[in-house]
mmCIF file of C-alpha atoms and ligand atoms in Angstrom:
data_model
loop_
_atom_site.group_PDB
_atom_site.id
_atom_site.type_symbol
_atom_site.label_atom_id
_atom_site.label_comp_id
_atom_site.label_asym_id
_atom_site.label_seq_id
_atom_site.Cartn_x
_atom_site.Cartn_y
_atom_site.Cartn_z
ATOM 1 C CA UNK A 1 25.578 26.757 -30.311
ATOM 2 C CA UNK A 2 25.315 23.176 -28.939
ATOM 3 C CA UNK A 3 23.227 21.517 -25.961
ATOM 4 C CA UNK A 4 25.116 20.628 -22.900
ATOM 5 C CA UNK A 5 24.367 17.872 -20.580
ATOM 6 C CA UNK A 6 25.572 17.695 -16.937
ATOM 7 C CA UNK A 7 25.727 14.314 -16.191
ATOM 8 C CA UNK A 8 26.717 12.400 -12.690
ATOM 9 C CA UNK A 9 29.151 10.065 -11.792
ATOM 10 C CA UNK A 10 28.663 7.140 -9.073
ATOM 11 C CA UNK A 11 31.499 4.876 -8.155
ATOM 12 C CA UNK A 12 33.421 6.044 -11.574
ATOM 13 C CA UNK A 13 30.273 5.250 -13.939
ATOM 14 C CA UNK A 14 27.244 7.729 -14.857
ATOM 15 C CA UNK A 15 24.356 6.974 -13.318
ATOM 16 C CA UNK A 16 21.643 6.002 -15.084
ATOM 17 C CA UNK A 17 19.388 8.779 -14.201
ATOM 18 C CA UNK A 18 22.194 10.939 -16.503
ATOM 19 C CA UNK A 19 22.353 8.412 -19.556
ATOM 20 C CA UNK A 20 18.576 9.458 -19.606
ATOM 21 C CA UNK A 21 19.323 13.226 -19.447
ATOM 22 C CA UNK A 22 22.348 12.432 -22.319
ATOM 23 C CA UNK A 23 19.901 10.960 -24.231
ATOM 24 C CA UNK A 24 17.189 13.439 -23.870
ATOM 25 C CA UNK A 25 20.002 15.868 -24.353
ATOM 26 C CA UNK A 26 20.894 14.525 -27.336
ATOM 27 C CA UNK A 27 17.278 14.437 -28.838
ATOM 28 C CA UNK A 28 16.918 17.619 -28.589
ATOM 29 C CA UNK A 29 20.109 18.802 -30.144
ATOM 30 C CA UNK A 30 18.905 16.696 -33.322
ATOM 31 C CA UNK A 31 15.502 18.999 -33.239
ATOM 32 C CA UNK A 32 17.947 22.160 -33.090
ATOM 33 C CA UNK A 33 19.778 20.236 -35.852
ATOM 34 C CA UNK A 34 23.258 21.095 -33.571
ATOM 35 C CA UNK A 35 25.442 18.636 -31.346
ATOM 36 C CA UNK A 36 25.198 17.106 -27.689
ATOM 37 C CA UNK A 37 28.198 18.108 -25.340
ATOM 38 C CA UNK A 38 28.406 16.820 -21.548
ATOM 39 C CA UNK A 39 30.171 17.938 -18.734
ATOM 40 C CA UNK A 40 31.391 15.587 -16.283
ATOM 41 C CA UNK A 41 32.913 16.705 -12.936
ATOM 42 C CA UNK A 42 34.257 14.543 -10.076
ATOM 43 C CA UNK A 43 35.476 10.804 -10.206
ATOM 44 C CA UNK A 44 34.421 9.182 -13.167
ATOM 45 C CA UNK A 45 36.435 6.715 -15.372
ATOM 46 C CA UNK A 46 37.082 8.022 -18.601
ATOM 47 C CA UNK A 47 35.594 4.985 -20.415
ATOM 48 C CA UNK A 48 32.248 5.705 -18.859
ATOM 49 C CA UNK A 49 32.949 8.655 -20.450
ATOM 50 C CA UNK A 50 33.422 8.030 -23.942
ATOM 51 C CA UNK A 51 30.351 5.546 -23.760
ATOM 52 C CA UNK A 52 28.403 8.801 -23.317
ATOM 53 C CA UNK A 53 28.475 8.481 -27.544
ATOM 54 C CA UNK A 54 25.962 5.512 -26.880
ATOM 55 C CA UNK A 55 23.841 8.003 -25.991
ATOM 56 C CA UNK A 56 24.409 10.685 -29.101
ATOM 57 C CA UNK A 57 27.159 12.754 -26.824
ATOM 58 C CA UNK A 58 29.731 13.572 -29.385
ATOM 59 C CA UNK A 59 32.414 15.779 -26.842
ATOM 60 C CA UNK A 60 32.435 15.654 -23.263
ATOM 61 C CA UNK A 61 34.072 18.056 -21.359
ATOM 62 C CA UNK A 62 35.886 16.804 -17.658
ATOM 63 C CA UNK A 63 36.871 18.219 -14.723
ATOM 64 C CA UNK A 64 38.877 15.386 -12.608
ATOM 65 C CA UNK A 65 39.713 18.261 -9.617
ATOM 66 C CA UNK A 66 40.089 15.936 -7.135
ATOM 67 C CA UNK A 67 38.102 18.811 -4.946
ATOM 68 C CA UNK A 68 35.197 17.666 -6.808
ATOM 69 C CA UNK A 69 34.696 13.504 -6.036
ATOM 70 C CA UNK A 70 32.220 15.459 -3.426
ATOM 71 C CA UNK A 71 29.729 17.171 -4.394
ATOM 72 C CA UNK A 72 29.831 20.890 -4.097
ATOM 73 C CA UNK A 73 27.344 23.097 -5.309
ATOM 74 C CA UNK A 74 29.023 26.172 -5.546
ATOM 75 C CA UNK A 75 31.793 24.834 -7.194
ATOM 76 C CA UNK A 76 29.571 22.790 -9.546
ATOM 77 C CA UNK A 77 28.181 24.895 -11.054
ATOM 78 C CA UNK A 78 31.216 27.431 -11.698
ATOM 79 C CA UNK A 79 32.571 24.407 -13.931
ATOM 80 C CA UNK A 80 29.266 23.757 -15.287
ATOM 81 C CA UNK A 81 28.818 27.332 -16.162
ATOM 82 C CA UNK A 82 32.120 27.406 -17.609
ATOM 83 C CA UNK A 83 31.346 24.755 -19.688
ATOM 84 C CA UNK A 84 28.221 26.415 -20.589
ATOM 85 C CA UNK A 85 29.836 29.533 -21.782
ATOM 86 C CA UNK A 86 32.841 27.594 -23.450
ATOM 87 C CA UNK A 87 29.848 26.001 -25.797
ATOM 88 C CA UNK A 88 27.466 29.113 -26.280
ATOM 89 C CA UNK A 89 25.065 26.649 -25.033
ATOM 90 C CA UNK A 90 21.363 27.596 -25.654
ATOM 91 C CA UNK A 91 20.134 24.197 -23.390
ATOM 92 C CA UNK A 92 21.272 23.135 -20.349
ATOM 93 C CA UNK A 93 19.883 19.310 -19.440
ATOM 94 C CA UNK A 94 20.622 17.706 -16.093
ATOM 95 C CA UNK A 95 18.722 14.882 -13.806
ATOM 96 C CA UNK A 96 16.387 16.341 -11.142
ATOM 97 C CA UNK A 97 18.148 14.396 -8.736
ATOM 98 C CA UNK A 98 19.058 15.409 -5.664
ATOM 99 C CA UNK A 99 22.415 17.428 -6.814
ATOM 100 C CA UNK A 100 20.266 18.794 -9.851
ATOM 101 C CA UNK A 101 17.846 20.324 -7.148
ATOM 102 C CA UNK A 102 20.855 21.851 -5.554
ATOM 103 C CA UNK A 103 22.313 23.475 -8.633
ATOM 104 C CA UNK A 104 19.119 24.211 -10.711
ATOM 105 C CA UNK A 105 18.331 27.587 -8.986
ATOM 106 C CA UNK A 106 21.807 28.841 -8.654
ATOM 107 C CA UNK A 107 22.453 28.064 -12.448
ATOM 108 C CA UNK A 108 19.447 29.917 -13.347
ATOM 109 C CA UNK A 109 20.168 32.658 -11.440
ATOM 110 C CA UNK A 110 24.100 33.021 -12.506
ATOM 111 C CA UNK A 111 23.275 32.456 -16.108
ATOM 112 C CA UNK A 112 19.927 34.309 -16.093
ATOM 113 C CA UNK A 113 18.031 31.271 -17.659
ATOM 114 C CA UNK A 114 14.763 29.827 -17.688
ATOM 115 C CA UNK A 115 14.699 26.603 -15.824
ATOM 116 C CA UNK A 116 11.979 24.026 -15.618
ATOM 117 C CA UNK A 117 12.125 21.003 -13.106
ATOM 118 C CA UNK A 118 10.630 17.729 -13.242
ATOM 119 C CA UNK A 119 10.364 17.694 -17.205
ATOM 120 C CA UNK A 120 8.571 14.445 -18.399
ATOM 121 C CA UNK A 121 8.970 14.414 -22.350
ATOM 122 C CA UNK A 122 10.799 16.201 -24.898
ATOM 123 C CA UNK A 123 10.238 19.654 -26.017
ATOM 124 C CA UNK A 124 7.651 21.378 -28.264
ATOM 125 C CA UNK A 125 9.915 23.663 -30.679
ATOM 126 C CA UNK A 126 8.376 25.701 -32.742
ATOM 127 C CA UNK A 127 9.835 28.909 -34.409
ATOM 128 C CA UNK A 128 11.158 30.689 -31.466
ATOM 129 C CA UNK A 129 8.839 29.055 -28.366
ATOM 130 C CA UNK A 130 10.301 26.159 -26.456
ATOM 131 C CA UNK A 131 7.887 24.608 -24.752
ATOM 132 C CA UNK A 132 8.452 21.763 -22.227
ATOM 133 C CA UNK A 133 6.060 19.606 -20.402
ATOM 134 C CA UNK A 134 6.650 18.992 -16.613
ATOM 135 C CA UNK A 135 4.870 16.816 -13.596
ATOM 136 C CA UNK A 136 3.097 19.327 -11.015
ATOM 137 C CA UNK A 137 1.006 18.688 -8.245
ATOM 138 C CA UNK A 138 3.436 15.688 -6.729
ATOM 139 C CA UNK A 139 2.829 14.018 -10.352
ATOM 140 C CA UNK A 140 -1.355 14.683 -10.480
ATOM 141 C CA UNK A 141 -1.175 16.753 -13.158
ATOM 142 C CA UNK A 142 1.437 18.191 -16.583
ATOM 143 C CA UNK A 143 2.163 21.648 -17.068
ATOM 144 C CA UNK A 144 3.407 22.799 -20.582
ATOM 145 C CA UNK A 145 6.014 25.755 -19.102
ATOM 146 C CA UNK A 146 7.146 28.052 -22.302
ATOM 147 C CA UNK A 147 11.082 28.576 -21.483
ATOM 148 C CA UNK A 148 11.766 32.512 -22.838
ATOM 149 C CA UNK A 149 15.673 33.192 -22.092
ATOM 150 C CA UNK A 150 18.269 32.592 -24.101
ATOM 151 C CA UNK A 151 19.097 29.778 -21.862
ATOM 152 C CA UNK A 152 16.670 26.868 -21.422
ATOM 153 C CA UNK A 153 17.489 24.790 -18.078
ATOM 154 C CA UNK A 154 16.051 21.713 -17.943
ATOM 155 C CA UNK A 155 15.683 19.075 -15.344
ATOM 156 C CA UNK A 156 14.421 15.726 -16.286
ATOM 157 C CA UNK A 157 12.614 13.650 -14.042
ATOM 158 C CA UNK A 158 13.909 10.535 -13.530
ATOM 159 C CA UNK A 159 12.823 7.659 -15.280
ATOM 160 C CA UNK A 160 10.644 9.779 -18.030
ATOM 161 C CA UNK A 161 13.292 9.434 -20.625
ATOM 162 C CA UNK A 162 14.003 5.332 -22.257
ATOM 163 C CA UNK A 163 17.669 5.566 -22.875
ATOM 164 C CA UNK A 164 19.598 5.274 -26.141
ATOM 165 C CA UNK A 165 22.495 3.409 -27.211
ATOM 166 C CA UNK A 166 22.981 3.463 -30.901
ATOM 167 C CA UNK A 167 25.439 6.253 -30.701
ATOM 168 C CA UNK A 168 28.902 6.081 -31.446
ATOM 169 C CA UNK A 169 32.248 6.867 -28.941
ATOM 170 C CA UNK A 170 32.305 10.408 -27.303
ATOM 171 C CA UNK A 171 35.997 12.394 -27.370
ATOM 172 C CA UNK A 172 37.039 13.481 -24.108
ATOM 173 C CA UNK A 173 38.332 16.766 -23.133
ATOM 174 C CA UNK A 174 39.525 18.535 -19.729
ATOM 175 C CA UNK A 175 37.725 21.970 -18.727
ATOM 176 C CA UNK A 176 38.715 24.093 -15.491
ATOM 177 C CA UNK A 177 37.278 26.356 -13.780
ATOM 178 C CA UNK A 178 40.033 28.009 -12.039
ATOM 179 C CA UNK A 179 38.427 26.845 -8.634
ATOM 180 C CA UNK A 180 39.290 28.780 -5.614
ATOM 181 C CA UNK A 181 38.975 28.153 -1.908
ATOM 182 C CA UNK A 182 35.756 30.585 -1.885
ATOM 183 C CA UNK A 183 34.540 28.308 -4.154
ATOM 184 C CA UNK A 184 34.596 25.463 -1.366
ATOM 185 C CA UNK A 185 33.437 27.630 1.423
ATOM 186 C CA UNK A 186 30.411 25.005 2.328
ATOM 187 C CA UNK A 187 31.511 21.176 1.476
ATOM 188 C CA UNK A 188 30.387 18.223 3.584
ATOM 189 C CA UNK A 189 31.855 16.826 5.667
ATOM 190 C CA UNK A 190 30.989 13.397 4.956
ATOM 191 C CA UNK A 191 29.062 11.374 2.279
ATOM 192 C CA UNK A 192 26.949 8.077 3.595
ATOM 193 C CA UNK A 193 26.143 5.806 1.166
ATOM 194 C CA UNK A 194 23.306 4.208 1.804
ATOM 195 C CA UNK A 195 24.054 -0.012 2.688
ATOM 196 C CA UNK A 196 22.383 -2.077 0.661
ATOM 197 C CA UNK A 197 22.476 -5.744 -0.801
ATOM 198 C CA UNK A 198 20.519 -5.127 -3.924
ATOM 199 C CA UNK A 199 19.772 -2.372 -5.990
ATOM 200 C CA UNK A 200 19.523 1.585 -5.026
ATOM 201 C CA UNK A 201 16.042 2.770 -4.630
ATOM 202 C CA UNK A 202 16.090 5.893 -6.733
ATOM 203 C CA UNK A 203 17.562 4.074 -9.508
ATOM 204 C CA UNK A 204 15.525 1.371 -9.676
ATOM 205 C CA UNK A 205 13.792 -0.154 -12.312
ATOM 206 C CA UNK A 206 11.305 -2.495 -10.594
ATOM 207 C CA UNK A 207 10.017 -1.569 -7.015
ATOM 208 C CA UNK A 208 8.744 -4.028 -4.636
ATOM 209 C CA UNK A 209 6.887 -2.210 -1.378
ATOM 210 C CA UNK A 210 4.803 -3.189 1.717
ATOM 211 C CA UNK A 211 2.803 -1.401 3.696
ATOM 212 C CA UNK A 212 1.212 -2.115 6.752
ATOM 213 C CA UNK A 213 -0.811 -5.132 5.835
ATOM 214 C CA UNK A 214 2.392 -6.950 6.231
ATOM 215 C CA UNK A 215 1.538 -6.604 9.379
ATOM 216 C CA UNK A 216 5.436 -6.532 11.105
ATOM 217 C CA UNK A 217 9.218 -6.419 9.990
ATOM 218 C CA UNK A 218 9.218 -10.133 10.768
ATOM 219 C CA UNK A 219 7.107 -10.858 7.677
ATOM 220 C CA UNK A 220 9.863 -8.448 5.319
ATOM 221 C CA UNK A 221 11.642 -11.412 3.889
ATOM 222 C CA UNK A 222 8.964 -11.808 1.754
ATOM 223 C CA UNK A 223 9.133 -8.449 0.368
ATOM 224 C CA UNK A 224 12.913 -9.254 0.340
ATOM 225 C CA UNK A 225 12.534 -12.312 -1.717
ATOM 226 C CA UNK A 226 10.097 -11.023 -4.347
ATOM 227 C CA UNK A 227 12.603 -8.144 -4.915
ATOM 228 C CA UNK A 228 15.590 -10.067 -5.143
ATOM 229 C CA UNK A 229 13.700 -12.770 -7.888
ATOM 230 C CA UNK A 230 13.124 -9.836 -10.015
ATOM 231 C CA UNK A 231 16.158 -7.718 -9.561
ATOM 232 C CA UNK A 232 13.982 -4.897 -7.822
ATOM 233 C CA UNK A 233 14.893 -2.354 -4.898
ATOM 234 C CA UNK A 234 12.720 -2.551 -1.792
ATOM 235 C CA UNK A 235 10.528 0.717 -0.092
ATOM 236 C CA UNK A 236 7.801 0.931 2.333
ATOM 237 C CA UNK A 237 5.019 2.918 3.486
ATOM 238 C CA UNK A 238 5.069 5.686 6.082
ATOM 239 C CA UNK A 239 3.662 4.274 9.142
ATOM 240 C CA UNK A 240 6.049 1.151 8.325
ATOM 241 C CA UNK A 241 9.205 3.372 8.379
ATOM 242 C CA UNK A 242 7.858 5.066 11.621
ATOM 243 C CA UNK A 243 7.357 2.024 13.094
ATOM 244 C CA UNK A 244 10.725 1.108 12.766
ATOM 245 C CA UNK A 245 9.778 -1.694 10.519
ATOM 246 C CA UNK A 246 12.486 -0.737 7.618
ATOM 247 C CA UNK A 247 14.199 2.211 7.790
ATOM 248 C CA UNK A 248 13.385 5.918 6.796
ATOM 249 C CA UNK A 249 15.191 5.816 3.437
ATOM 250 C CA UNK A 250 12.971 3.041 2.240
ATOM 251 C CA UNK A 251 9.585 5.429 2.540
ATOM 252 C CA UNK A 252 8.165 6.621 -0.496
ATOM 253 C CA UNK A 253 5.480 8.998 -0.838
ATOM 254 C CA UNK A 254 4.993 12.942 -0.128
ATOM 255 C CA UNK A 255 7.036 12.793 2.600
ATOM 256 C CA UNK A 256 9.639 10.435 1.615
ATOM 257 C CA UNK A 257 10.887 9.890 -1.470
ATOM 258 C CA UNK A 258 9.190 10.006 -5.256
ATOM 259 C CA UNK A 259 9.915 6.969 -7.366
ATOM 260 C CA UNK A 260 9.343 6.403 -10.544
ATOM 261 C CA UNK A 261 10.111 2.555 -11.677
ATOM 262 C CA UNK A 262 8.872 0.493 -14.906
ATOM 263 C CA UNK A 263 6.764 -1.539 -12.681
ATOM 264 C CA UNK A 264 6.251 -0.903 -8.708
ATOM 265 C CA UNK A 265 4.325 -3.640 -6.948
ATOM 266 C CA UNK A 266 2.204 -2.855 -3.657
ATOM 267 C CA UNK A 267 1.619 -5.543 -1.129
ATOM 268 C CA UNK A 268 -1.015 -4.369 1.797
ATOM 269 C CA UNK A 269 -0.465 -0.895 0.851
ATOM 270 C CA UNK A 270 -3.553 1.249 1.123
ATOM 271 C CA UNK A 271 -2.894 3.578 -1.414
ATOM 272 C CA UNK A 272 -4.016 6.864 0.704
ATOM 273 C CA UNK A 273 -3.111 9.656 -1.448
ATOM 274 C CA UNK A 274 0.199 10.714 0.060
ATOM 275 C CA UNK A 275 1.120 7.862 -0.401
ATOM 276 C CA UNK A 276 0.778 7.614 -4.690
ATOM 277 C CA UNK A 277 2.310 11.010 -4.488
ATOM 278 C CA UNK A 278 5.540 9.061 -4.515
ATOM 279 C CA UNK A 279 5.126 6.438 -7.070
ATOM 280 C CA UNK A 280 1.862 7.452 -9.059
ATOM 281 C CA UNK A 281 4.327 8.320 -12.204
ATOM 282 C CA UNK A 282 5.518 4.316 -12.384
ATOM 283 C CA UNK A 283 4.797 3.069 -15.599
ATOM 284 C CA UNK A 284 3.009 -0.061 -14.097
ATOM 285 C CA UNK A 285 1.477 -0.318 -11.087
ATOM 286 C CA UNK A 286 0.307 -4.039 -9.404
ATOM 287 C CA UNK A 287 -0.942 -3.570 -5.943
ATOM 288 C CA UNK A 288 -1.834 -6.600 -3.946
ATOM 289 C CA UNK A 289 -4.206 -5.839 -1.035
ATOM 290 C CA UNK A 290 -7.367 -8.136 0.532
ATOM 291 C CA UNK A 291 -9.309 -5.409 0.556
ATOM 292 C CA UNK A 292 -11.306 -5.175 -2.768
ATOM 293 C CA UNK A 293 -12.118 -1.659 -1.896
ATOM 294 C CA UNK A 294 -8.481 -0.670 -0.945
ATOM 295 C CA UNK A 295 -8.227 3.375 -2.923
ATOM 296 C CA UNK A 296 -4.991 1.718 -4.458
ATOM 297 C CA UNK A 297 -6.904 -0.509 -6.690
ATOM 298 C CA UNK A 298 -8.315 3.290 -8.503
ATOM 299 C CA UNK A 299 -4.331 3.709 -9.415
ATOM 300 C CA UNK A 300 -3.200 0.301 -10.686
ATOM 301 C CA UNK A 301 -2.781 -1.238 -14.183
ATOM 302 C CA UNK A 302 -3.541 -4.912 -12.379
ATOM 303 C CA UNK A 303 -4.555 -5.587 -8.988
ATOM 304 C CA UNK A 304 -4.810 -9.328 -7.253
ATOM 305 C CA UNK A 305 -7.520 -8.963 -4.551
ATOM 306 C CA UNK A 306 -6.087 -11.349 -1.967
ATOM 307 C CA UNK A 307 -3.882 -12.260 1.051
ATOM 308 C CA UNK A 308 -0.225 -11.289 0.852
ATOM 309 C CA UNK A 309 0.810 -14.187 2.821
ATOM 310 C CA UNK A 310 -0.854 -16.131 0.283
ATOM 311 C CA UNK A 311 -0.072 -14.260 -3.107
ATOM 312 C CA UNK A 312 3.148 -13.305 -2.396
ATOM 313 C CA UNK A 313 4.653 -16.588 -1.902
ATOM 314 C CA UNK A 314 3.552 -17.930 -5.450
ATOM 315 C CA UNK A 315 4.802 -14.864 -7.054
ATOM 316 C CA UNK A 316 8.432 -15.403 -5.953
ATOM 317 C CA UNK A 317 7.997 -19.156 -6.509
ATOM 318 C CA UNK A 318 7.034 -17.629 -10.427
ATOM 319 C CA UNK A 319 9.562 -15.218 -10.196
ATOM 320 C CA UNK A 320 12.096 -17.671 -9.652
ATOM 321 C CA UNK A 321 11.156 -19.958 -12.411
ATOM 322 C CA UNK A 322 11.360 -17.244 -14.533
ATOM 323 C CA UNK A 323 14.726 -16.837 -13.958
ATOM 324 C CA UNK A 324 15.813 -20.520 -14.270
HETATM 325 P P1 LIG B 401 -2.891 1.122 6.041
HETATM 326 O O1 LIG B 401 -3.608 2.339 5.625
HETATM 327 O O2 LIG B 401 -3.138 0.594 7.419
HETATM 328 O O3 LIG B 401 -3.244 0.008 4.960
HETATM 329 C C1 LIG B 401 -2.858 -1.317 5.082
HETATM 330 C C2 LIG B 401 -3.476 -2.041 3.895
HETATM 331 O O4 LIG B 401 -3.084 -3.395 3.938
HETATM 332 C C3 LIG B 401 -5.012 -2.033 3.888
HETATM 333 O O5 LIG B 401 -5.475 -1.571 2.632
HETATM 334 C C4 LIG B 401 -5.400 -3.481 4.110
HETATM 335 O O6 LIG B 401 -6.568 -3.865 3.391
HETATM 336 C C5 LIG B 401 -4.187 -4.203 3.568
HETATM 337 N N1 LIG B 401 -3.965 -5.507 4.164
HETATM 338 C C6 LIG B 401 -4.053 -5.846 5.480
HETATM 339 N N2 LIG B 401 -3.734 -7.151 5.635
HETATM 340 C C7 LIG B 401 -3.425 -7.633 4.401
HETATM 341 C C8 LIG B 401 -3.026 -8.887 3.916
HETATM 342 N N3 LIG B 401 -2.846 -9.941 4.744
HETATM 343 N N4 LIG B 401 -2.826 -9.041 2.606
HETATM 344 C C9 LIG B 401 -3.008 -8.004 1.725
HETATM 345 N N5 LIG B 401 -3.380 -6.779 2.152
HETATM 346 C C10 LIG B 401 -3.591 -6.594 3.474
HETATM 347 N N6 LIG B 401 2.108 7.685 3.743
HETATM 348 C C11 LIG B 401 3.033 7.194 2.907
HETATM 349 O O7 LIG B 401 3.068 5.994 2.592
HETATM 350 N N7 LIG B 401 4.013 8.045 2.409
HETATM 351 C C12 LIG B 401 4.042 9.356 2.716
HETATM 352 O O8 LIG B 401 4.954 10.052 2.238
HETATM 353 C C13 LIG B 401 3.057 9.884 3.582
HETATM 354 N N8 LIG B 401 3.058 11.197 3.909
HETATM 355 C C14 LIG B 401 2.048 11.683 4.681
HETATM 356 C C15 LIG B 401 1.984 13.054 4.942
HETATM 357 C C16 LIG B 401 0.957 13.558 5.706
HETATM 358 C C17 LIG B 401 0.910 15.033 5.962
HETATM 359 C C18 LIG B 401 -0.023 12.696 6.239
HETATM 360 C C19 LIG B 401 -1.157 13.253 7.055
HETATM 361 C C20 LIG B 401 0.032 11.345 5.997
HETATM 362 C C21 LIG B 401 1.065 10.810 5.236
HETATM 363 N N9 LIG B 401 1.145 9.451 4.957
HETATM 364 C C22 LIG B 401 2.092 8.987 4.102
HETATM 365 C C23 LIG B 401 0.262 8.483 5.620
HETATM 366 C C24 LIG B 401 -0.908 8.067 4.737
HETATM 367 O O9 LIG B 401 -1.971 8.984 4.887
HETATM 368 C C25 LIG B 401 -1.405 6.663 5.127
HETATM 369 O O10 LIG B 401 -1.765 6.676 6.489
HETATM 370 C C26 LIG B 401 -0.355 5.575 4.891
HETATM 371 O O11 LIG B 401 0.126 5.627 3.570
HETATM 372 C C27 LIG B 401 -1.006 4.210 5.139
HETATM 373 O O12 LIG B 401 -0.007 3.238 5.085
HETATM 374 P P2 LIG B 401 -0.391 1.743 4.721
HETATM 375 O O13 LIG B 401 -1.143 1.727 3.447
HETATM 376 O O14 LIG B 401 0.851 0.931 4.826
HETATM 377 O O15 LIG B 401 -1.300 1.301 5.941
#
């Protein structure tokens, strides 16, 4: 019996949403007092892999089917459920990312286990219930969810887990799935990474947004300058992604994307509530707005009541000395 991870590969390393699940992974082998396996799938250099032992991975298990550099679900999550049954795993961890959305359900269903999204924190175990605590209500509220089948699935949200690295070296081993072409029946056609300068949104540790006290895309470099002083990605309000302003990938919020960053700033965001729908789980929140009664104020840790045009400026001017 051991705990299997599925972790992600971008540009030949994991992503760092997956060195969380690894490490939550790994945590909760320790509680079962068993081991931490992973299965990687796709392009991924094989010392990323064996760094997986920073994280308390002692095996991981890789499929390098060229087939797979894309993701496909269906074919996914024949390997992963290989890999599951190669392992008599009893836990199943993977990022709710996008591609863990895609292969949650189908894994549950083909392996007839529980599965619980958008975990937050390590599981209660206590004789034989397995509770796990997850974000509902676009992060308002926790649920504790009691996982019953033999199989616990569990996707972590990102950003809930800090990750380890006092492990050791992981071995590497290759796992097939005896892939067929029914198993590639749906594949895109083409991936789009998204272009960007700095650093990826959903993997970001340190947000910087604006909103539409910044009152037009003109004004953006100073959004643009913040970020880059602190190493942060940038994102945006609705109505400043409809507006053309930045584009649609940048929105966060109920209808664009959740984020969940160590520290997201706000500059002349209002803070209506679909907006913290998409960033109310960041560990720190600093919203800068002129309006002292601005809702967002409710949701920060620190606010500075004042002019962006103003504030801003001196924060990247501190920002930069900072990093001098
Ligand atoms: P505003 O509400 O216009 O606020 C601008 C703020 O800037 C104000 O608080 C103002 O005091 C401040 N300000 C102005 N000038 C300055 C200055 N010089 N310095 C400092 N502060 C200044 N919104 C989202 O963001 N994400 C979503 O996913 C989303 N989904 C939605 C879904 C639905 C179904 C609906 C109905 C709405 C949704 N919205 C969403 C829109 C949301 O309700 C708000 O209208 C939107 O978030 C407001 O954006 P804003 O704060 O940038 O603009």
């Amino acid at each position: 019996m051991s705990v299997l991870v599925f972790v992600e590969g971008l540009n030949g390393e994991i992503k760092k949403s997956s060195l969380e699940s690894a490490t939550y992974g790994s945590q909760v082998a320790q509680k079962l007092g068993t081991t931490a396996t992973a299965v990687a799938i796709g392009e991924v250099h094989e010392e990323a892999l064996t760094r997986l032992g920073e994280q308390g991975i002692s095996k991981v298990l890789y499929d390098g089917d060229s087939r797979l550099n894309q993701f496909v679900a269906d074919a996914y999550v024949k390997v992963i459920a290989k890999a599951v049954g190669q392992e008599s795993a009893k836990v199943l961890v993977f990022s709710n990312s996008n591609i863990g959305a895609a292969i949650g359900a189908k894994l549950a269903v083909r392996l007839n286990g529980s599965l619980a999204t958008n975990v937050t924190a390590l599981p209660k175990i206590d004789g034989g219930s397995f509770v796990v605590t997850r974000g509902v209500f676009s992060g308002k509220a926790f649920a504790d969810v009691a996982l019953t089948a033999d199989l616990k699935i569990i996707a972590i949200k990102k950003n809930s887990i800090d990750i380890s690295t006092s492990g050791g070296t992981a071995t590497v081993q290759s796992i097939s799935a005896d892939l067929t072409d029914a198993d590639f029946a749906e594949v895109p056609k083409e991936t789009v990474m998204q272009e960007t300068d700095g650093v990826l949104l959903p993997e970001a540790a340190i947000v910087v947004s604006g909103g539409r006290g910044m009152k037009g895309p003109e004004n953006w470099h100073l959004i643009e300058d913040l970020a880059s002083a602190l190493g942060a990605a940038t994102a945006c309000s609705k109505p400043v992604s409809d507006m053309d302003w930045r584009p649609h990938h940048e929105h966060v919020g109920q209808t664009g994307i959740t984020v969940s960053p160590n520290l997201y700033i706000a500059v002349g965001i209002s803070g209506a509530i679909q907006h913290l729908a998409g960033v109310n789980s960041s560990k720190v929140i600093v919203v800068i707005n002129k309006d002292p009664e601005a809702p967002f104020f409710k949701a920060a840790d620190y606010g500075i009541v004042g002019d962006a045009f103003e504030v801003v400026p001196k924060l990247i001017e501190a920002a930069r000395a900072l990093d001098k």
